[in-house]
Coordinates of C-alpha atoms in Angstrom, one line a residue:
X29 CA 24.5 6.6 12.3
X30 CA 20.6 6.6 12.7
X31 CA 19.0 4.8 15.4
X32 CA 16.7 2.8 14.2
X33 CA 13.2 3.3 15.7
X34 CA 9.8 0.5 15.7
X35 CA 6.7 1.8 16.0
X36 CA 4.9 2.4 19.1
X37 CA 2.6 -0.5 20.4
X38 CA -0.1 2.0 21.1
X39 CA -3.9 1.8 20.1
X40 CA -5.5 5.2 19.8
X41 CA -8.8 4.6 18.6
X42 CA -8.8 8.3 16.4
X43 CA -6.0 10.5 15.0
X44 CA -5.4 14.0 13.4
X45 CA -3.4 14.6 10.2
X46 CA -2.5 18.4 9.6
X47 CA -5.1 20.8 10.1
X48 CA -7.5 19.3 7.3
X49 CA -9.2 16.3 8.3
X50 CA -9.9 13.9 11.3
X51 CA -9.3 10.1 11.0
X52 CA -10.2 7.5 13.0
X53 CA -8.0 3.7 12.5
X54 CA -9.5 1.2 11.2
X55 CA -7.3 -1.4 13.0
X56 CA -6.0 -0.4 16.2
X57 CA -2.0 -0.6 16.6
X58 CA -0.7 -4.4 17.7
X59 CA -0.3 -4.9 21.4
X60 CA 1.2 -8.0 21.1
X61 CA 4.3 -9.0 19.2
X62 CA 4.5 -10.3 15.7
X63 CA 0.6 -9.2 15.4
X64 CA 0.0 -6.6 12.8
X65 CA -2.5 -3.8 12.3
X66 CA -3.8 -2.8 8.6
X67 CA -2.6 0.7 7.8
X68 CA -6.3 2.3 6.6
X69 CA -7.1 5.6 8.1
X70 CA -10.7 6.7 7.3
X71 CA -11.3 10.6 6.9
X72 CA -14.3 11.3 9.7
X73 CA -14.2 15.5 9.5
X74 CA -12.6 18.3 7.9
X75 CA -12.2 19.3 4.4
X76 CA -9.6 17.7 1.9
X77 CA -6.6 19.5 1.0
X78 CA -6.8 18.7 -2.6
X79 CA -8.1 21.0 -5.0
X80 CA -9.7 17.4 -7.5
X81 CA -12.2 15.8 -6.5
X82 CA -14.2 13.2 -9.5
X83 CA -16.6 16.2 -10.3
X84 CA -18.1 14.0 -13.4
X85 CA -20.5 12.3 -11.4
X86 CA -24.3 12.6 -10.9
X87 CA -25.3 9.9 -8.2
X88 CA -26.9 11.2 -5.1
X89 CA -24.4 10.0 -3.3
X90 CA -21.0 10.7 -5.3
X91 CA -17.6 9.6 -3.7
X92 CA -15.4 12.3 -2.4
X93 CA -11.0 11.7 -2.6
X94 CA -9.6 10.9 -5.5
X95 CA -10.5 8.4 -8.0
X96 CA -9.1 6.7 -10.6
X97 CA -9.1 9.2 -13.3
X98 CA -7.4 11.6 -11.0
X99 CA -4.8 8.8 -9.8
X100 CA -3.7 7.5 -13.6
X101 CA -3.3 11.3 -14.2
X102 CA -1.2 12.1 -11.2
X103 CA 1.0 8.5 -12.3
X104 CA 0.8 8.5 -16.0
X105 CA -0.6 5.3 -15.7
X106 CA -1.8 3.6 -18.8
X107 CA -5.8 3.4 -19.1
X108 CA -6.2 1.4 -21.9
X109 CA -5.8 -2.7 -22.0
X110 CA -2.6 -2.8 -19.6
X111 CA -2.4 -5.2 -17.2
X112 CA -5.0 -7.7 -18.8
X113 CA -5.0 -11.3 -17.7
X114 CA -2.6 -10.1 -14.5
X115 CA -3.4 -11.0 -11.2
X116 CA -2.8 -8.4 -8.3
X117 CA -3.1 -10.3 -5.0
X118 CA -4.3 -8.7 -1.5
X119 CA -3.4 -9.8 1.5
X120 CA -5.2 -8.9 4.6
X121 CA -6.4 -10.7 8.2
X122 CA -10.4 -11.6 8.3
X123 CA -13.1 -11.7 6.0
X124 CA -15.1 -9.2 4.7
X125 CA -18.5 -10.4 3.8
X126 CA -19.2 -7.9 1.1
X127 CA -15.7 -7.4 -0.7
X128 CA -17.3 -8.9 -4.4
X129 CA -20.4 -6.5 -3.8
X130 CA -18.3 -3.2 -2.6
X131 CA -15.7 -3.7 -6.0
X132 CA -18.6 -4.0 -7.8
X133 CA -20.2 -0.5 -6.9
X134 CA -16.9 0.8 -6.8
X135 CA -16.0 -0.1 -10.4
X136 CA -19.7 0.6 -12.0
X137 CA -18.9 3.8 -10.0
X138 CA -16.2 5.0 -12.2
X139 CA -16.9 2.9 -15.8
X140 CA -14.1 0.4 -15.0
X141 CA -14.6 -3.2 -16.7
X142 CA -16.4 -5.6 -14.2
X143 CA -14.3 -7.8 -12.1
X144 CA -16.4 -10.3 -10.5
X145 CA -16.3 -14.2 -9.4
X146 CA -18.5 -15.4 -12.6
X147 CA -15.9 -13.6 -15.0
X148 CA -12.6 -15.1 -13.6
X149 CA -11.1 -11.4 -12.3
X150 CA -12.0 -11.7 -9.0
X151 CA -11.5 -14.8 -6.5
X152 CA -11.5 -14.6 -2.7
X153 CA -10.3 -17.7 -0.5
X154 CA -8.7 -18.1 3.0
X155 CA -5.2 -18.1 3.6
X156 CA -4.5 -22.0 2.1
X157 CA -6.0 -21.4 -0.5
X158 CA -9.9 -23.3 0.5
X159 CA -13.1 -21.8 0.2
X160 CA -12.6 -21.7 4.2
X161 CA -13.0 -18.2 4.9
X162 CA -12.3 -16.8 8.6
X163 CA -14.2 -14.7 10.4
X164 CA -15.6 -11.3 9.4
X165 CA -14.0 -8.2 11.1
X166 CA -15.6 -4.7 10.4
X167 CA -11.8 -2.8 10.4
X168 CA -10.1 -5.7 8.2
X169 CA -13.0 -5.1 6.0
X170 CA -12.5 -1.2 5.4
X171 CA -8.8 -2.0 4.3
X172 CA -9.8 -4.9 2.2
X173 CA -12.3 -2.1 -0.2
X174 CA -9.8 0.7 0.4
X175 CA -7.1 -2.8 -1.2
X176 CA -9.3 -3.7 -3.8
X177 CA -10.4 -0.5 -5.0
X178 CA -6.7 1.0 -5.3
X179 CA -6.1 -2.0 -7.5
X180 CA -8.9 -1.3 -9.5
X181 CA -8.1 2.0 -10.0
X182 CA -4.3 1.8 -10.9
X183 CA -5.1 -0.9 -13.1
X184 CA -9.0 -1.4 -14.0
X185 CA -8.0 -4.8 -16.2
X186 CA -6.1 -6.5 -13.9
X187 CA -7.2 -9.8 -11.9
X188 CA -8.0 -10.0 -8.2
X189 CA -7.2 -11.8 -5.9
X190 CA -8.0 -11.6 -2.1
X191 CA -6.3 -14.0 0.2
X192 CA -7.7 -14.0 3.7
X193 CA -5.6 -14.8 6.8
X194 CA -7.7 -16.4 9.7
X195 CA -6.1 -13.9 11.9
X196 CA -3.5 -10.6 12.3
X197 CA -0.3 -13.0 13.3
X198 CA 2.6 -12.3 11.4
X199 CA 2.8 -16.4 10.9
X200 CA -0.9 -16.2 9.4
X201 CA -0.6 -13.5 6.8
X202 CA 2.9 -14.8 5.6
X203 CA 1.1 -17.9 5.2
X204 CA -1.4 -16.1 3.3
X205 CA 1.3 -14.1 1.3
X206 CA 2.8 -17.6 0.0
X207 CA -0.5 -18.6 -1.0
X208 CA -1.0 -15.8 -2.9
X209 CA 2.3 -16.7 -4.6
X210 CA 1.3 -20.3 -5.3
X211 CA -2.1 -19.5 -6.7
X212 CA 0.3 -17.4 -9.5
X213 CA 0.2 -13.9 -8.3
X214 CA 3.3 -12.2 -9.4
X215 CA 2.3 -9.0 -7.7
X216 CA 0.9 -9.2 -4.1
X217 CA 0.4 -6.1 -2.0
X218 CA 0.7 -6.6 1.8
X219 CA -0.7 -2.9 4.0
X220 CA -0.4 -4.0 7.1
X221 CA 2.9 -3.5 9.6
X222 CA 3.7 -4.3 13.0
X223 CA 7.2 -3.6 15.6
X224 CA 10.6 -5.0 14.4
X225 CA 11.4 -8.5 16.1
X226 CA 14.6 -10.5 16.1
X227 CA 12.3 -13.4 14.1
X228 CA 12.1 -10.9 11.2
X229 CA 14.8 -13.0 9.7
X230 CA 13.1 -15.8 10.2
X231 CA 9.8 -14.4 8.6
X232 CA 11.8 -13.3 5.8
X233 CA 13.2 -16.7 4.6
X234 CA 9.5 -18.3 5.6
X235 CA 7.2 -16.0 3.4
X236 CA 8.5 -12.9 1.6
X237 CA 11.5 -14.4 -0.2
X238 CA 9.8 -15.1 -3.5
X239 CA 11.9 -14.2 -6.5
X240 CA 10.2 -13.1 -9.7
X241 CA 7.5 -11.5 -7.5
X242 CA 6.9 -8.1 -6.6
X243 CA 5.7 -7.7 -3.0
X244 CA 5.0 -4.5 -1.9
X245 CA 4.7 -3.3 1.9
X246 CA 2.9 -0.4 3.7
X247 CA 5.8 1.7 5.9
X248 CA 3.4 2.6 8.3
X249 CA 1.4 5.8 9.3
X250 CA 2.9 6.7 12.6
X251 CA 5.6 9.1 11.3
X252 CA 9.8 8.1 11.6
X253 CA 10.2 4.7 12.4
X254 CA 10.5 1.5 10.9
X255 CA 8.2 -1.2 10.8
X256 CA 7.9 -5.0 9.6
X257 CA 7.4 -6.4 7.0
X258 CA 8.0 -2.9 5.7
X259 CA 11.8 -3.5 6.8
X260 CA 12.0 -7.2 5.5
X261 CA 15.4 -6.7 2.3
X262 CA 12.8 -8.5 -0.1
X263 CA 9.6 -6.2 -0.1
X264 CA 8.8 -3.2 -1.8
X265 CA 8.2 -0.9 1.1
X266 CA 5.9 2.1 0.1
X267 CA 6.0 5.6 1.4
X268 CA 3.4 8.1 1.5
X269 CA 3.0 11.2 -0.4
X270 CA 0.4 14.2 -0.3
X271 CA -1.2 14.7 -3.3
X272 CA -2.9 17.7 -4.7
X273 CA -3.5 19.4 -8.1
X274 CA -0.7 22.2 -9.4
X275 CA -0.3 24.7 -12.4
X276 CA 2.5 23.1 -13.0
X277 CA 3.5 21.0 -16.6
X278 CA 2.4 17.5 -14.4
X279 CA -0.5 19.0 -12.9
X280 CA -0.1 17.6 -9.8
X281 CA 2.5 17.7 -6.8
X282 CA 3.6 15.6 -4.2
X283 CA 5.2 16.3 -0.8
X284 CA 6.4 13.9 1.6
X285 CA 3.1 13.1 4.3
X286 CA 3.8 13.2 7.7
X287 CA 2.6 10.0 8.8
X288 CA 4.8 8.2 6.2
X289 CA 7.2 5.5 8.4
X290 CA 10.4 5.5 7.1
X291 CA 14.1 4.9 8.8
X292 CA 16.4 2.3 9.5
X293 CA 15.5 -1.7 9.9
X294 CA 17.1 -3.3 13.5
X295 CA 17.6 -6.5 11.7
X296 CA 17.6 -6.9 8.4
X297 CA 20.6 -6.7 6.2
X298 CA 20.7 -4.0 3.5
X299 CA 20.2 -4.8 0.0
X300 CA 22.7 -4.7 -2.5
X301 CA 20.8 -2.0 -4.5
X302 CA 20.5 0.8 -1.1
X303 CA 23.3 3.0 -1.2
X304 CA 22.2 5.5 1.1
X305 CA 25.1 5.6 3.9
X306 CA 22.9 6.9 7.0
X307 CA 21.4 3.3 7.9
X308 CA 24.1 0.0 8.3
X309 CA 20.7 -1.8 8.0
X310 CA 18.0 -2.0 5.1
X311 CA 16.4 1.4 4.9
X312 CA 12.7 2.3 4.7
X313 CA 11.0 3.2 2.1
X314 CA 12.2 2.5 -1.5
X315 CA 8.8 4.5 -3.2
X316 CA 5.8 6.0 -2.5
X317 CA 2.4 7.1 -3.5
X318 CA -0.4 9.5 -2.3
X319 CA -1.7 8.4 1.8
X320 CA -2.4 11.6 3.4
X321 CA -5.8 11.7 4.1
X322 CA -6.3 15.1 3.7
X323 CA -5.5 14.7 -0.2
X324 CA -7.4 10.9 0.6
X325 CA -9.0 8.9 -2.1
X326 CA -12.6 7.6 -2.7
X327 CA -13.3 4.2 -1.4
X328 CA -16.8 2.0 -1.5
X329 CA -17.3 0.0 1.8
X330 CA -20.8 -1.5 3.5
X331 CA -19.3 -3.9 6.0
X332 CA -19.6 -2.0 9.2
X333 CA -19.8 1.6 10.6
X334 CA -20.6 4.3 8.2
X335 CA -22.0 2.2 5.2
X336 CA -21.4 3.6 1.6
X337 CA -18.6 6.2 0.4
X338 CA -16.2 7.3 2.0
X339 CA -12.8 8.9 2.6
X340 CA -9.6 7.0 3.1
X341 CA -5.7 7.4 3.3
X342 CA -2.7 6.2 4.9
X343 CA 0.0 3.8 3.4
X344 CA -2.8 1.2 3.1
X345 CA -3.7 3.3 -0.1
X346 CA -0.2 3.5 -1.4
X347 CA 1.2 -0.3 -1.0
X348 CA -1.8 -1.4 -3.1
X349 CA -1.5 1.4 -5.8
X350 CA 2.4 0.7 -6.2
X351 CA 1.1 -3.3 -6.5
X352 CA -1.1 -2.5 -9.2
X353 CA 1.8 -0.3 -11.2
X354 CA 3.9 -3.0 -11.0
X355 CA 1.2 -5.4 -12.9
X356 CA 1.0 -2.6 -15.4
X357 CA 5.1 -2.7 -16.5
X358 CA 4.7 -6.4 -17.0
X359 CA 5.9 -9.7 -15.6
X360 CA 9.0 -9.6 -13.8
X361 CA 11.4 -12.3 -15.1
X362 CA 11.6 -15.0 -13.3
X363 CA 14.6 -15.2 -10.5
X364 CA 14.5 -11.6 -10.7
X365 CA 14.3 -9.3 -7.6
X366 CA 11.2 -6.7 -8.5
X367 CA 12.4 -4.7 -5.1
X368 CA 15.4 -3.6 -7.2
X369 CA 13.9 -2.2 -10.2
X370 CA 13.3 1.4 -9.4
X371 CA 16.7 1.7 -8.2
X372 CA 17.6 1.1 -12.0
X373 CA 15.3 3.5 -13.1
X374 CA 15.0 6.4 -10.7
X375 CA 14.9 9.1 -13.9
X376 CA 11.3 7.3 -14.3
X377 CA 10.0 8.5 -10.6
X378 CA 9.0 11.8 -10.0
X379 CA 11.1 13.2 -6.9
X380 CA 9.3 14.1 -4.1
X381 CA 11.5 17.4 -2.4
X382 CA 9.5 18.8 0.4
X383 CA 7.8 17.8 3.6
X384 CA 8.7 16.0 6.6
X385 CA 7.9 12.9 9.3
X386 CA 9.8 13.5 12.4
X387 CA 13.1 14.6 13.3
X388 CA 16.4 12.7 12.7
X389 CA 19.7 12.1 12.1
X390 CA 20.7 12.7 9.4
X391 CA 18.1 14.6 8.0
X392 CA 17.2 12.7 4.7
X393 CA 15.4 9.3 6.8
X394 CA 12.8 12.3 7.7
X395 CA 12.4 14.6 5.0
X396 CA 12.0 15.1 1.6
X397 CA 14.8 16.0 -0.5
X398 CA 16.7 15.7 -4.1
X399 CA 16.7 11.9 -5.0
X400 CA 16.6 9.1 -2.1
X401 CA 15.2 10.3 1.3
X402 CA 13.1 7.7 3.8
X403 CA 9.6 9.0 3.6
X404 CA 9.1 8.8 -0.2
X405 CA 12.0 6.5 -0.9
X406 CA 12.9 7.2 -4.6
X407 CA 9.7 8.9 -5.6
X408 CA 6.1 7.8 -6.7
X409 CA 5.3 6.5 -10.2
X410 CA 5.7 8.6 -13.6
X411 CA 4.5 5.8 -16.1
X412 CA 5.5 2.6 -14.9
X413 CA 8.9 2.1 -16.7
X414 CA 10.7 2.6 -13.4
X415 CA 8.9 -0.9 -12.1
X416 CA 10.2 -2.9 -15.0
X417 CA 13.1 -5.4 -14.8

């Protein structure tokens, strides 16, 4: 049996993935329990892996990373009117000061509809709901763009809504996540993680059982090892992939990243719909989508350091993205347990069979392989009829 693993209360302030590209955190890791830390790594160096890069575009300063042409490609993701009159919820700790502006340079950007406060797509309040916002914090704010713009770009008419916890605390954001719920999201995307506590169970019954609603969770960019609310039996948790162009009938492939947490949960009880016999406990992840940042995607963000386009990955990018996929297959009935559906439907996921994030025991909780294995979970998205009911 595996042993199951939390991430390491550490706080590097910079980190390498592969020999491509530099990153640097944009929240450092907890040091405290029950805190969490956003999971948005920002490219600072190198060159990215991927062959793509949005070479349509004539503005002096054009993103690099992927965009959203290149990420309904790579998904099969319906472009057209999918998704209208849904309402994607983010939640994050903090306020960022600029989030209506950034989506709106982001979206004019690529030709995506406006989504702004005047037109009804796009609302921000605090975590009860108020127009009470907390205080701004440059890190929260770079995964709040990298949120809304990976929303935006898996499903361009899809409502917005950005729930801001006053601070990191477990306590805070689940507050924040059943707000999100109660303003009527029925997809709300959560990339943040922390360590494994025994009041995981607690947290679960408090905020993240919501049936009828599809919450997905970032597993974390540390590598093997499990993380919460990644872990939590009623969550989504999301994987990461690298993603590059291929010759190949798809035109793109995917390998597991090796920053993608994955492994088995200390606490929380398996779901009915896991059948993988290496972890007694809930396994991480179910699916996954591209967060290396050396195949990273393009993201708009003026609050802080480094103003303007930039570079980001991590499983920030892919618990959004999966969020957004979800809106596009439709409303999940309600009662119904959205964290089951791609179980139903793995022949709709495209199987990710190569890479690794660590060593274990046994071998598929750390590497890629043919169907289930931890880092990619079932697979990432090939249309969206694996995230239906």
């Amino acid at each position: 049996m595996a042993t199951p693993l939390a991430q390491a209360a550490t706080s590097p302030s910079v980190a390498t993935t592969a020999a491509h590209v530099t990153t640097v955190r944009s929240c450092a890791a907890p040091t405290h329990k029950d805190v969490m830390a956003c999971k948005a790594l920002k490219v600072t160096g190198g060159t990215l892996a991927s062959a793509h890069t949005e070479r349509d575009l004539t503005a002096a300063a054009a993103p690099s990373g992927l965009g959203p042409s290149s990420l309904q490609s790579a998904y099969k993701l319906p472009s057209s009117t999918a998704g209208s009159g849904r309402t994607v919820a983010i939640v994050d700790a903090y306020d960022d000061p600029n989030a209506a502006a950034d989506l709106a340079t982001y979206r004019s950007q690529y030709g995506l509809p406006a989504c702004t406060t005047a037109n009804g797509c796009f609302k921000k309040v605090g975590q009860t709901g108020t127009s009470t916002l907390p205080s701004a914090n440059a890190g929260w704010a770079e995964e709040i763009s990298l949120d809304l713009d990976m929303v935006s770009a898996a499903c361009p008419n899809c409502k917005i809504l950005l729930v801001e916890a006053k601070s990191a605390s477990m306590a805070n954001l689940g507050t924040a996540v059943n707000t999100a719920v109660s303003l009527g999201a029925k997809y709300v995307s959560n990339s943040y993680g922390g360590g494994e506590s025994s009041a995981d169970s607690s947290y679960d019954s408090q905020y993240f059982n919501h049936p009828g609603v599809a919450i997905t969770v970032s597993s974390g960019d540390g590598g093997y090892g499990t993380e919460y609310p990644a872990a939590s039996r009623y969550v989504t948790a999301v994987g990461g992939t690298s993603l590059k162009t291929a010759s190949n009938s798809r035109g793109w492939s995917e390998s597991v990243w090796s920053g993608a947490g994955s492994g088995c949960s200390a606490y929380d009880a398996k779901p009915s719909w896991q059948k993988d016999t290496g972890c007694l406990r809930r396994t991480v992840a179910d699916v996954s989508a591209v967060a290396d940042p050396a195949t990273g995607v393009a993201v708009y963000d003026t609050y802080g350091g480094d103003p303007g386009w930039e570079v980001f990955g991590g499983t920030s990018a892919s618990s959004p993205l999966i969020a957004a996929v979800y809106a596009l297959a439709g409303t999940p009935s309600s009662g119904s347990t959205p964290a089951s559906f791609p179980y139903a439907h793995t022949g709709s996921l495209n199987d990710v069979t190569s890479g690794s994030n660590g060593s274990c025991s046994p071998a598929y909780l750390c590497k890629g392989g043919s169907g289930y294995d931890g880092p990619s979970g079932l697979g990432t998205p090939n249309g969206t009829a694996a995230f239906t009911g």
